[in-house]
Each structure stands twice: as structure tokens, then as C-alpha cells.
């Protein structure tokens, strides 16, 4: 007579996460792959709970079975790894952040999520908000932490029109700056992955006299494709802003005149 217990694809590391134990430090081990402190402790616990450890002999066969399972899992995700590595400015940071998000998602899908998630590292911005002002507008740029994480993924841009005429924010010629070098354009919340393929240039955004524009933006180069789909199409995930000088080279137009401003913050651990 069977117990009729449903199969559970969980591990000890997820259980520790449910009990609000933080990730700890991140490490990428040869052959075994990425771990946080929590998932590494969980992996050791899983080994003791795995029936293969106790009922498969000899030892060479036992580790052969475990090795096959590991390499099979790697083969199923190799394409995602290569795509993320190619798109990222700093592959190590991008892979680390993706791994932490993946582990958080595994904990969350059980319906219980830690009230406090201890990030691997908490980044800071100096200054917290960068400002620029001229005869035409006042602008603010503030890096924003990714929800539940310790790294910055987006900017909050605020631009106020000081004139009595319309201003046009020129996204096509506005660039992301990384350590004083232009590294591609920006995207904004609400853009889907499918929509990117249909985009032909980026539109001018009109700011009426005396009005203020507020937008959450992120570098296109740090964009990654998220798994799964949503009603608006395939979704994306933002990679973390790397350490160093991050900012924006802003271009605004009014009646044929081009107004340029640069705003930069320094991101560090």
C-alpha cells in the first residue's frame, strides 16, 4: 500500500530560506557551479537525505549517478547562461544576481517568502541623488535598488520644465554612461521583450511648459530575457548596475536648440 505522497522538487536550502535565513556570501565552485552559503549548506544536507547516498553501491557508481544528474541539469540551462554572459557588462555580477533571484523565486513559489532577505552585498550610491540645472530644466537622477535585493537595477529620472514652451526629451540621443563612456540607450518600465523587436528608434517625449516628467529607466545593455510569459508578452529582467560611475548623458530639445546635461553617481559596495 503506497503512501500517495506527491513528489516535491525542493531542497534543504529552500527550507532554510523559508525560515528566514539569509543567503550569505556567493561562491562559484568548479564543476559544482554557483552557491550561496545557504544553498551550499542545503546541498550538503540534501546529500545526506538522498537515498542514492545510502543505497547505491559501489561508491564510484553512486557518484556517477550524482554526476549525471548535475551535468544533465547544466545542459538544460547552458543556453540561458551563454545569453546572460554575452549581454552583461560584468558577467560575474549578472550571474550572481540572476542566481540569487532564482533562489528567491524557488522559496517564494512555496507561498512563504522571508520578510527580510539578506542580500549578498548592499550597494550604495554617492551621491544618493544627482542633480543638474540650467535655464531650461531641472533634472534629478537617483539609482533604485531592485526589490528584495541589495543592488541597483534602475534609475528614477525627474525632469522639470522651467520654461514657458514645450521641451522634448530626445531618447534616441540620450545614452547610459559607464565610467565616462557611452554604453547604449535606455529603456523604461512597461516595455516588453517582444515590443523591443518592433521598436524602430526611440520617440521624443514632450514635457509641457511648467510640467514635470518622472520615469523609471534602465540601460538596455543590462537587459535580460525572463523565463515564462505574461499577458503583455515575454518579459525581461534588469541586470544590476555595475560598480563605478553610472549615469546619463541627457539630450533635450526646444525649437531646434539642443540642451545637454550629464549626471553621474558612483556605485560601490
PDB file of C-alpha atoms in Angstrom:
ATOM      1  CA  UNK A   1       0.000   0.000   0.000  1.00  0.00           C
ATOM      2  CA  UNK A   2       1.543   3.279  -1.114  1.00  0.00           C
ATOM      3  CA  UNK A   3       1.571   6.487   0.874  1.00  0.00           C
ATOM      4  CA  UNK A   4       0.459   8.516  -2.177  1.00  0.00           C
ATOM      5  CA  UNK A   5       2.825  11.344  -1.312  1.00  0.00           C
ATOM      6  CA  UNK A   6       3.183  13.908  -4.129  1.00  0.00           C
ATOM      7  CA  UNK A   7       6.682  14.476  -5.473  1.00  0.00           C
ATOM      8  CA  UNK A   8       8.289  17.666  -4.141  1.00  0.00           C
ATOM      9  CA  UNK A   9      11.091  19.282  -6.130  1.00  0.00           C
ATOM     10  CA  UNK A  10      12.518  21.180  -3.168  1.00  0.00           C
ATOM     11  CA  UNK A  11      15.782  21.221  -1.243  1.00  0.00           C
ATOM     12  CA  UNK A  12      17.158  21.992   2.205  1.00  0.00           C
ATOM     13  CA  UNK A  13      18.415  25.390   1.034  1.00  0.00           C
ATOM     14  CA  UNK A  14      14.849  26.443   0.212  1.00  0.00           C
ATOM     15  CA  UNK A  15      13.706  25.255   3.626  1.00  0.00           C
ATOM     16  CA  UNK A  16      16.352  27.440   5.258  1.00  0.00           C
ATOM     17  CA  UNK A  17      15.083  30.344   3.142  1.00  0.00           C
ATOM     18  CA  UNK A  18      11.525  29.816   4.367  1.00  0.00           C
ATOM     19  CA  UNK A  19      12.898  30.066   7.900  1.00  0.00           C
ATOM     20  CA  UNK A  20      14.321  33.492   7.013  1.00  0.00           C
ATOM     21  CA  UNK A  21      17.982  32.504   6.905  1.00  0.00           C
ATOM     22  CA  UNK A  22      19.830  34.865   4.558  1.00  0.00           C
ATOM     23  CA  UNK A  23      21.896  33.942   1.515  1.00  0.00           C
ATOM     24  CA  UNK A  24      25.304  34.779   2.979  1.00  0.00           C
ATOM     25  CA  UNK A  25      28.188  35.156   0.552  1.00  0.00           C
ATOM     26  CA  UNK A  26      28.181  33.977  -3.060  1.00  0.00           C
ATOM     27  CA  UNK A  27      30.703  31.492  -4.445  1.00  0.00           C
ATOM     28  CA  UNK A  28      31.095  29.818  -7.836  1.00  0.00           C
ATOM     29  CA  UNK A  29      32.710  26.413  -7.341  1.00  0.00           C
ATOM     30  CA  UNK A  30      34.500  24.448 -10.083  1.00  0.00           C
ATOM     31  CA  UNK A  31      32.331  21.640 -11.520  1.00  0.00           C
ATOM     32  CA  UNK A  32      29.625  22.109  -8.852  1.00  0.00           C
ATOM     33  CA  UNK A  33      28.660  25.611 -10.017  1.00  0.00           C
ATOM     34  CA  UNK A  34      27.213  28.600  -8.113  1.00  0.00           C
ATOM     35  CA  UNK A  35      26.182  28.571  -4.453  1.00  0.00           C
ATOM     36  CA  UNK A  36      25.330  30.957  -1.683  1.00  0.00           C
ATOM     37  CA  UNK A  37      26.282  29.990   1.866  1.00  0.00           C
ATOM     38  CA  UNK A  38      22.687  28.949   2.491  1.00  0.00           C
ATOM     39  CA  UNK A  39      22.372  26.827  -0.637  1.00  0.00           C
ATOM     40  CA  UNK A  40      25.788  25.218  -0.033  1.00  0.00           C
ATOM     41  CA  UNK A  41      24.744  24.143   3.473  1.00  0.00           C
ATOM     42  CA  UNK A  42      21.484  22.936   1.950  1.00  0.00           C
ATOM     43  CA  UNK A  43      23.345  20.952  -0.706  1.00  0.00           C
ATOM     44  CA  UNK A  44      25.303  19.111   1.998  1.00  0.00           C
ATOM     45  CA  UNK A  45      22.034  18.379   3.798  1.00  0.00           C
ATOM     46  CA  UNK A  46      20.463  17.151   0.563  1.00  0.00           C
ATOM     47  CA  UNK A  47      23.335  14.699   0.108  1.00  0.00           C
ATOM     48  CA  UNK A  48      22.564  13.072   3.452  1.00  0.00           C
ATOM     49  CA  UNK A  49      18.844  12.912   2.637  1.00  0.00           C
ATOM     50  CA  UNK A  50      19.344  11.494  -0.863  1.00  0.00           C
ATOM     51  CA  UNK A  51      18.614   7.715  -0.943  1.00  0.00           C
ATOM     52  CA  UNK A  52      21.354   7.323  -3.564  1.00  0.00           C
ATOM     53  CA  UNK A  53      23.895   8.176  -0.858  1.00  0.00           C
ATOM     54  CA  UNK A  54      22.842   5.184   1.247  1.00  0.00           C
ATOM     55  CA  UNK A  55      21.512   2.575  -1.164  1.00  0.00           C
ATOM     56  CA  UNK A  56      23.712   2.750  -4.278  1.00  0.00           C
ATOM     57  CA  UNK A  57      27.000   0.836  -4.176  1.00  0.00           C
ATOM     58  CA  UNK A  58      29.827   0.892  -5.002  1.00  0.00           C
ATOM     59  CA  UNK A  59      30.851   4.500  -4.309  1.00  0.00           C
ATOM     60  CA  UNK A  60      32.016   5.016  -7.919  1.00  0.00           C
ATOM     61  CA  UNK A  61      28.542   4.175  -9.223  1.00  0.00           C
ATOM     62  CA  UNK A  62      26.950   6.388  -6.579  1.00  0.00           C
ATOM     63  CA  UNK A  63      28.941   9.453  -7.598  1.00  0.00           C
ATOM     64  CA  UNK A  64      28.444   8.585 -11.253  1.00  0.00           C
ATOM     65  CA  UNK A  65      24.674   8.840 -10.791  1.00  0.00           C
ATOM     66  CA  UNK A  66      25.015  12.141  -8.917  1.00  0.00           C
ATOM     67  CA  UNK A  67      27.374  13.484 -11.580  1.00  0.00           C
ATOM     68  CA  UNK A  68      24.958  12.540 -14.355  1.00  0.00           C
ATOM     69  CA  UNK A  69      22.130  14.421 -12.620  1.00  0.00           C
ATOM     70  CA  UNK A  70      24.324  17.505 -12.218  1.00  0.00           C
ATOM     71  CA  UNK A  71      25.567  17.585 -15.807  1.00  0.00           C
ATOM     72  CA  UNK A  72      22.067  16.941 -17.133  1.00  0.00           C
ATOM     73  CA  UNK A  73      20.781  19.987 -15.241  1.00  0.00           C
ATOM     74  CA  UNK A  74      23.655  22.088 -16.595  1.00  0.00           C
ATOM     75  CA  UNK A  75      22.887  21.061 -20.176  1.00  0.00           C
ATOM     76  CA  UNK A  76      19.303  22.304 -19.805  1.00  0.00           C
ATOM     77  CA  UNK A  77      20.373  25.799 -18.715  1.00  0.00           C
ATOM     78  CA  UNK A  78      23.554  26.323 -20.746  1.00  0.00           C
ATOM     79  CA  UNK A  79      21.778  28.471 -23.344  1.00  0.00           C
ATOM     80  CA  UNK A  80      20.486  30.870 -20.681  1.00  0.00           C
ATOM     81  CA  UNK A  81      23.979  31.128 -19.197  1.00  0.00           C
ATOM     82  CA  UNK A  82      25.604  31.983 -22.530  1.00  0.00           C
ATOM     83  CA  UNK A  83      22.924  34.581 -23.362  1.00  0.00           C
ATOM     84  CA  UNK A  84      23.293  36.265 -19.977  1.00  0.00           C
ATOM     85  CA  UNK A  85      27.090  36.228 -20.188  1.00  0.00           C
ATOM     86  CA  UNK A  86      27.058  37.783 -23.662  1.00  0.00           C
ATOM     87  CA  UNK A  87      24.615  40.575 -22.768  1.00  0.00           C
ATOM     88  CA  UNK A  88      26.124  41.590 -19.427  1.00  0.00           C
ATOM     89  CA  UNK A  89      28.737  44.290 -18.923  1.00  0.00           C
ATOM     90  CA  UNK A  90      30.055  42.418 -15.873  1.00  0.00           C
ATOM     91  CA  UNK A  91      29.192  38.690 -16.294  1.00  0.00           C
ATOM     92  CA  UNK A  92      30.157  37.778 -12.718  1.00  0.00           C
ATOM     93  CA  UNK A  93      27.768  40.329 -11.181  1.00  0.00           C
ATOM     94  CA  UNK A  94      24.996  39.469 -13.650  1.00  0.00           C
ATOM     95  CA  UNK A  95      25.261  35.718 -12.995  1.00  0.00           C
ATOM     96  CA  UNK A  96      25.453  36.231  -9.238  1.00  0.00           C
ATOM     97  CA  UNK A  97      22.351  38.440  -9.239  1.00  0.00           C
ATOM     98  CA  UNK A  98      20.477  36.029 -11.512  1.00  0.00           C
ATOM     99  CA  UNK A  99      21.327  33.119  -9.205  1.00  0.00           C
ATOM    100  CA  UNK A 100      20.112  34.959  -6.088  1.00  0.00           C
ATOM    101  CA  UNK A 101      16.877  35.943  -7.856  1.00  0.00           C
ATOM    102  CA  UNK A 102      16.394  32.338  -8.984  1.00  0.00           C
ATOM    103  CA  UNK A 103      16.831  31.006  -5.447  1.00  0.00           C
ATOM    104  CA  UNK A 104      14.445  33.646  -4.082  1.00  0.00           C
ATOM    105  CA  UNK A 105      11.855  32.589  -6.665  1.00  0.00           C
ATOM    106  CA  UNK A 106      12.141  28.943  -5.579  1.00  0.00           C
ATOM    107  CA  UNK A 107      11.408  29.939  -1.983  1.00  0.00           C
ATOM    108  CA  UNK A 108       8.584  32.271  -2.987  1.00  0.00           C
ATOM    109  CA  UNK A 109       6.749  29.672  -5.095  1.00  0.00           C
ATOM    110  CA  UNK A 110       6.030  27.675  -1.943  1.00  0.00           C
ATOM    111  CA  UNK A 111       3.807  30.522  -0.774  1.00  0.00           C
ATOM    112  CA  UNK A 112       6.134  31.571   2.029  1.00  0.00           C
ATOM    113  CA  UNK A 113       8.774  34.226   1.492  1.00  0.00           C
ATOM    114  CA  UNK A 114      11.190  35.684   4.032  1.00  0.00           C
ATOM    115  CA  UNK A 115      10.127  39.017   5.476  1.00  0.00           C
ATOM    116  CA  UNK A 116      13.730  40.113   5.294  1.00  0.00           C
ATOM    117  CA  UNK A 117      16.005  38.906   2.530  1.00  0.00           C
ATOM    118  CA  UNK A 118      19.661  39.343   3.357  1.00  0.00           C
ATOM    119  CA  UNK A 119      21.374  40.390   0.124  1.00  0.00           C
ATOM    120  CA  UNK A 120      24.817  39.151  -0.828  1.00  0.00           C
ATOM    121  CA  UNK A 121      26.128  42.712  -0.815  1.00  0.00           C
ATOM    122  CA  UNK A 122      24.406  46.019  -0.271  1.00  0.00           C
ATOM    123  CA  UNK A 123      25.472  48.678  -2.732  1.00  0.00           C
ATOM    124  CA  UNK A 124      25.487  52.419  -2.116  1.00  0.00           C
ATOM    125  CA  UNK A 125      25.328  55.456  -4.376  1.00  0.00           C
ATOM    126  CA  UNK A 126      27.351  58.637  -3.968  1.00  0.00           C
ATOM    127  CA  UNK A 127      25.562  60.960  -4.107  1.00  0.00           C
ATOM    128  CA  UNK A 128      22.199  59.299  -3.498  1.00  0.00           C
ATOM    129  CA  UNK A 129      20.611  61.753  -5.940  1.00  0.00           C
ATOM    130  CA  UNK A 130      22.474  63.624  -8.674  1.00  0.00           C
ATOM    131  CA  UNK A 131      21.031  66.939  -9.845  1.00  0.00           C
ATOM    132  CA  UNK A 132      21.539  69.225 -12.835  1.00  0.00           C
ATOM    133  CA  UNK A 133      20.025  72.619 -13.558  1.00  0.00           C
ATOM    134  CA  UNK A 134      20.126  75.140 -16.396  1.00  0.00           C
ATOM    135  CA  UNK A 135      17.908  77.845 -17.899  1.00  0.00           C
ATOM    136  CA  UNK A 136      15.599  75.229 -19.421  1.00  0.00           C
ATOM    137  CA  UNK A 137      15.065  72.467 -16.887  1.00  0.00           C
ATOM    138  CA  UNK A 138      15.947  70.927 -13.537  1.00  0.00           C
ATOM    139  CA  UNK A 139      16.814  67.215 -13.572  1.00  0.00           C
ATOM    140  CA  UNK A 140      17.363  64.566 -10.903  1.00  0.00           C
ATOM    141  CA  UNK A 141      18.800  61.074 -11.291  1.00  0.00           C
ATOM    142  CA  UNK A 142      18.510  58.526  -8.478  1.00  0.00           C
ATOM    143  CA  UNK A 143      19.609  54.850  -8.642  1.00  0.00           C
ATOM    144  CA  UNK A 144      16.970  52.483  -7.271  1.00  0.00           C
ATOM    145  CA  UNK A 145      17.551  49.162  -5.533  1.00  0.00           C
ATOM    146  CA  UNK A 146      15.927  46.101  -7.053  1.00  0.00           C
ATOM    147  CA  UNK A 147      13.077  44.983  -4.821  1.00  0.00           C
ATOM    148  CA  UNK A 148      14.246  42.476  -2.232  1.00  0.00           C
ATOM    149  CA  UNK A 149      17.869  42.779  -3.372  1.00  0.00           C
ATOM    150  CA  UNK A 150      20.923  44.783  -2.414  1.00  0.00           C
ATOM    151  CA  UNK A 151      21.916  46.030  -5.867  1.00  0.00           C
ATOM    152  CA  UNK A 152      20.783  48.894  -8.087  1.00  0.00           C
ATOM    153  CA  UNK A 153      18.899  47.980 -11.265  1.00  0.00           C
ATOM    154  CA  UNK A 154      17.084  51.147 -12.383  1.00  0.00           C
ATOM    155  CA  UNK A 155      17.236  54.937 -12.271  1.00  0.00           C
ATOM    156  CA  UNK A 156      14.457  57.318 -11.307  1.00  0.00           C
ATOM    157  CA  UNK A 157      14.666  60.309 -13.641  1.00  0.00           C
ATOM    158  CA  UNK A 158      12.795  63.522 -12.800  1.00  0.00           C
ATOM    159  CA  UNK A 159      12.867  66.373 -15.312  1.00  0.00           C
ATOM    160  CA  UNK A 160      11.038  69.675 -14.698  1.00  0.00           C
ATOM    161  CA  UNK A 161      10.456  72.208 -17.477  1.00  0.00           C
ATOM    162  CA  UNK A 162      11.380  75.723 -16.269  1.00  0.00           C
ATOM    163  CA  UNK A 163      10.348  77.492 -19.475  1.00  0.00           C
ATOM    164  CA  UNK A 164       7.074  78.693 -20.968  1.00  0.00           C
ATOM    165  CA  UNK A 165       7.469  76.445 -24.013  1.00  0.00           C
ATOM    166  CA  UNK A 166       7.471  72.704 -24.619  1.00  0.00           C
ATOM    167  CA  UNK A 167      10.633  70.669 -24.125  1.00  0.00           C
ATOM    168  CA  UNK A 168      11.353  67.414 -25.945  1.00  0.00           C
ATOM    169  CA  UNK A 169      13.369  64.692 -24.250  1.00  0.00           C
ATOM    170  CA  UNK A 170      15.365  63.014 -27.029  1.00  0.00           C
ATOM    171  CA  UNK A 171      15.658  59.345 -26.009  1.00  0.00           C
ATOM    172  CA  UNK A 172      17.365  58.426 -29.282  1.00  0.00           C
ATOM    173  CA  UNK A 173      20.394  60.559 -28.404  1.00  0.00           C
ATOM    174  CA  UNK A 174      20.311  60.074 -24.638  1.00  0.00           C
ATOM    175  CA  UNK A 175      22.863  57.490 -23.503  1.00  0.00           C
ATOM    176  CA  UNK A 176      23.805  55.415 -20.488  1.00  0.00           C
ATOM    177  CA  UNK A 177      27.238  56.347 -19.134  1.00  0.00           C
ATOM    178  CA  UNK A 178      29.554  53.823 -17.506  1.00  0.00           C
ATOM    179  CA  UNK A 179      32.884  55.192 -16.309  1.00  0.00           C
ATOM    180  CA  UNK A 180      32.593  58.181 -18.681  1.00  0.00           C
ATOM    181  CA  UNK A 181      31.863  56.028 -21.751  1.00  0.00           C
ATOM    182  CA  UNK A 182      28.573  55.749 -23.631  1.00  0.00           C
ATOM    183  CA  UNK A 183      27.155  52.224 -23.286  1.00  0.00           C
ATOM    184  CA  UNK A 184      23.911  52.230 -25.237  1.00  0.00           C
ATOM    185  CA  UNK A 185      20.450  53.682 -24.748  1.00  0.00           C
ATOM    186  CA  UNK A 186      17.821  53.474 -22.030  1.00  0.00           C
ATOM    187  CA  UNK A 187      14.518  51.646 -21.791  1.00  0.00           C
ATOM    188  CA  UNK A 188      11.640  52.296 -19.435  1.00  0.00           C
ATOM    189  CA  UNK A 189       9.115  50.322 -17.414  1.00  0.00           C
ATOM    190  CA  UNK A 190       6.282  48.877 -19.465  1.00  0.00           C
ATOM    191  CA  UNK A 191       8.375  47.851 -22.470  1.00  0.00           C
ATOM    192  CA  UNK A 192       8.022  44.122 -23.238  1.00  0.00           C
ATOM    193  CA  UNK A 193      10.691  41.894 -24.755  1.00  0.00           C
ATOM    194  CA  UNK A 194       8.500  41.345 -27.821  1.00  0.00           C
ATOM    195  CA  UNK A 195       7.984  45.096 -28.119  1.00  0.00           C
ATOM    196  CA  UNK A 196      11.735  45.645 -28.360  1.00  0.00           C
ATOM    197  CA  UNK A 197      11.860  43.739 -31.640  1.00  0.00           C
ATOM    198  CA  UNK A 198       9.286  46.071 -33.174  1.00  0.00           C
ATOM    199  CA  UNK A 199      10.849  49.278 -31.878  1.00  0.00           C
ATOM    200  CA  UNK A 200      12.315  51.475 -34.609  1.00  0.00           C
ATOM    201  CA  UNK A 201      14.074  54.319 -32.860  1.00  0.00           C
ATOM    202  CA  UNK A 202      13.006  55.857 -29.589  1.00  0.00           C
ATOM    203  CA  UNK A 203      10.426  58.631 -29.564  1.00  0.00           C
ATOM    204  CA  UNK A 204      10.709  62.209 -28.400  1.00  0.00           C
ATOM    205  CA  UNK A 205       8.880  62.760 -25.124  1.00  0.00           C
ATOM    206  CA  UNK A 206       7.152  66.114 -24.805  1.00  0.00           C
ATOM    207  CA  UNK A 207       7.191  67.982 -21.492  1.00  0.00           C
ATOM    208  CA  UNK A 208       4.726  70.857 -21.432  1.00  0.00           C
ATOM    209  CA  UNK A 209       5.622  74.281 -20.055  1.00  0.00           C
ATOM    210  CA  UNK A 210       5.935  74.091 -16.272  1.00  0.00           C
ATOM    211  CA  UNK A 211       5.335  70.319 -16.198  1.00  0.00           C
ATOM    212  CA  UNK A 212       7.467  67.559 -14.685  1.00  0.00           C
ATOM    213  CA  UNK A 213       8.329  64.179 -16.184  1.00  0.00           C
ATOM    214  CA  UNK A 214       9.056  61.238 -13.872  1.00  0.00           C
ATOM    215  CA  UNK A 215      10.284  57.964 -15.380  1.00  0.00           C
ATOM    216  CA  UNK A 216      11.913  54.739 -14.204  1.00  0.00           C
ATOM    217  CA  UNK A 217      14.612  53.866 -16.733  1.00  0.00           C
ATOM    218  CA  UNK A 218      17.352  51.272 -17.087  1.00  0.00           C
ATOM    219  CA  UNK A 219      20.213  50.592 -19.522  1.00  0.00           C
ATOM    220  CA  UNK A 220      19.216  48.439 -22.481  1.00  0.00           C
ATOM    221  CA  UNK A 221      22.590  46.691 -22.348  1.00  0.00           C
ATOM    222  CA  UNK A 222      21.805  45.260 -18.898  1.00  0.00           C
ATOM    223  CA  UNK A 223      18.516  43.766 -20.049  1.00  0.00           C
ATOM    224  CA  UNK A 224      17.929  40.022 -19.891  1.00  0.00           C
ATOM    225  CA  UNK A 225      15.053  37.868 -21.056  1.00  0.00           C
ATOM    226  CA  UNK A 226      12.973  36.452 -18.217  1.00  0.00           C
ATOM    227  CA  UNK A 227      11.588  32.941 -18.307  1.00  0.00           C
ATOM    228  CA  UNK A 228       7.862  32.450 -18.782  1.00  0.00           C
ATOM    229  CA  UNK A 229       5.314  34.712 -20.417  1.00  0.00           C
ATOM    230  CA  UNK A 230       2.838  37.324 -19.289  1.00  0.00           C
ATOM    231  CA  UNK A 231      -0.273  38.934 -20.848  1.00  0.00           C
ATOM    232  CA  UNK A 232       1.884  41.731 -22.272  1.00  0.00           C
ATOM    233  CA  UNK A 233       4.300  39.310 -23.931  1.00  0.00           C
ATOM    234  CA  UNK A 234       7.605  37.773 -22.931  1.00  0.00           C
ATOM    235  CA  UNK A 235       9.044  39.769 -20.065  1.00  0.00           C
ATOM    236  CA  UNK A 236      12.529  40.977 -19.233  1.00  0.00           C
ATOM    237  CA  UNK A 237      14.649  41.306 -16.139  1.00  0.00           C
ATOM    238  CA  UNK A 238      17.067  44.116 -15.377  1.00  0.00           C
ATOM    239  CA  UNK A 239      20.636  43.266 -14.504  1.00  0.00           C
ATOM    240  CA  UNK A 240      22.430  45.119 -11.726  1.00  0.00           C
ATOM    241  CA  UNK A 241      24.223  48.398 -12.334  1.00  0.00           C
ATOM    242  CA  UNK A 242      27.960  47.636 -12.051  1.00  0.00           C
ATOM    243  CA  UNK A 243      30.348  49.253  -9.621  1.00  0.00           C
ATOM    244  CA  UNK A 244      31.895  52.515 -10.755  1.00  0.00           C
ATOM    245  CA  UNK A 245      30.497  55.673 -12.311  1.00  0.00           C
ATOM    246  CA  UNK A 246      26.974  55.191 -13.675  1.00  0.00           C
ATOM    247  CA  UNK A 247      24.918  57.953 -15.189  1.00  0.00           C
ATOM    248  CA  UNK A 248      23.134  59.555 -18.081  1.00  0.00           C
ATOM    249  CA  UNK A 249      24.069  61.813 -20.974  1.00  0.00           C
ATOM    250  CA  UNK A 250      20.790  63.670 -21.351  1.00  0.00           C
ATOM    251  CA  UNK A 251      19.661  65.422 -24.549  1.00  0.00           C
ATOM    252  CA  UNK A 252      16.686  67.789 -24.512  1.00  0.00           C
ATOM    253  CA  UNK A 253      15.454  69.899 -27.438  1.00  0.00           C
ATOM    254  CA  UNK A 254      13.466  73.116 -27.729  1.00  0.00           C
ATOM    255  CA  UNK A 255      12.747  74.882 -31.029  1.00  0.00           C
ATOM    256  CA  UNK A 256      15.809  73.378 -32.704  1.00  0.00           C
ATOM    257  CA  UNK A 257      18.135  74.114 -29.791  1.00  0.00           C
ATOM    258  CA  UNK A 258      19.912  71.139 -28.198  1.00  0.00           C
ATOM    259  CA  UNK A 259      20.494  71.199 -24.425  1.00  0.00           C
ATOM    260  CA  UNK A 260      22.856  68.582 -22.973  1.00  0.00           C
ATOM    261  CA  UNK A 261      23.459  67.616 -19.366  1.00  0.00           C
ATOM    262  CA  UNK A 262      25.418  64.789 -17.761  1.00  0.00           C
ATOM    263  CA  UNK A 263      24.549  63.318 -14.377  1.00  0.00           C
ATOM    264  CA  UNK A 264      26.733  60.649 -12.794  1.00  0.00           C
ATOM    265  CA  UNK A 265      26.740  58.760  -9.493  1.00  0.00           C
ATOM    266  CA  UNK A 266      29.372  56.395  -8.117  1.00  0.00           C
ATOM    267  CA  UNK A 267      28.098  52.948  -7.140  1.00  0.00           C
ATOM    268  CA  UNK A 268      30.125  50.894  -4.693  1.00  0.00           C
ATOM    269  CA  UNK A 269      29.790  48.128  -2.106  1.00  0.00           C
TER     270      UNK A 269
END
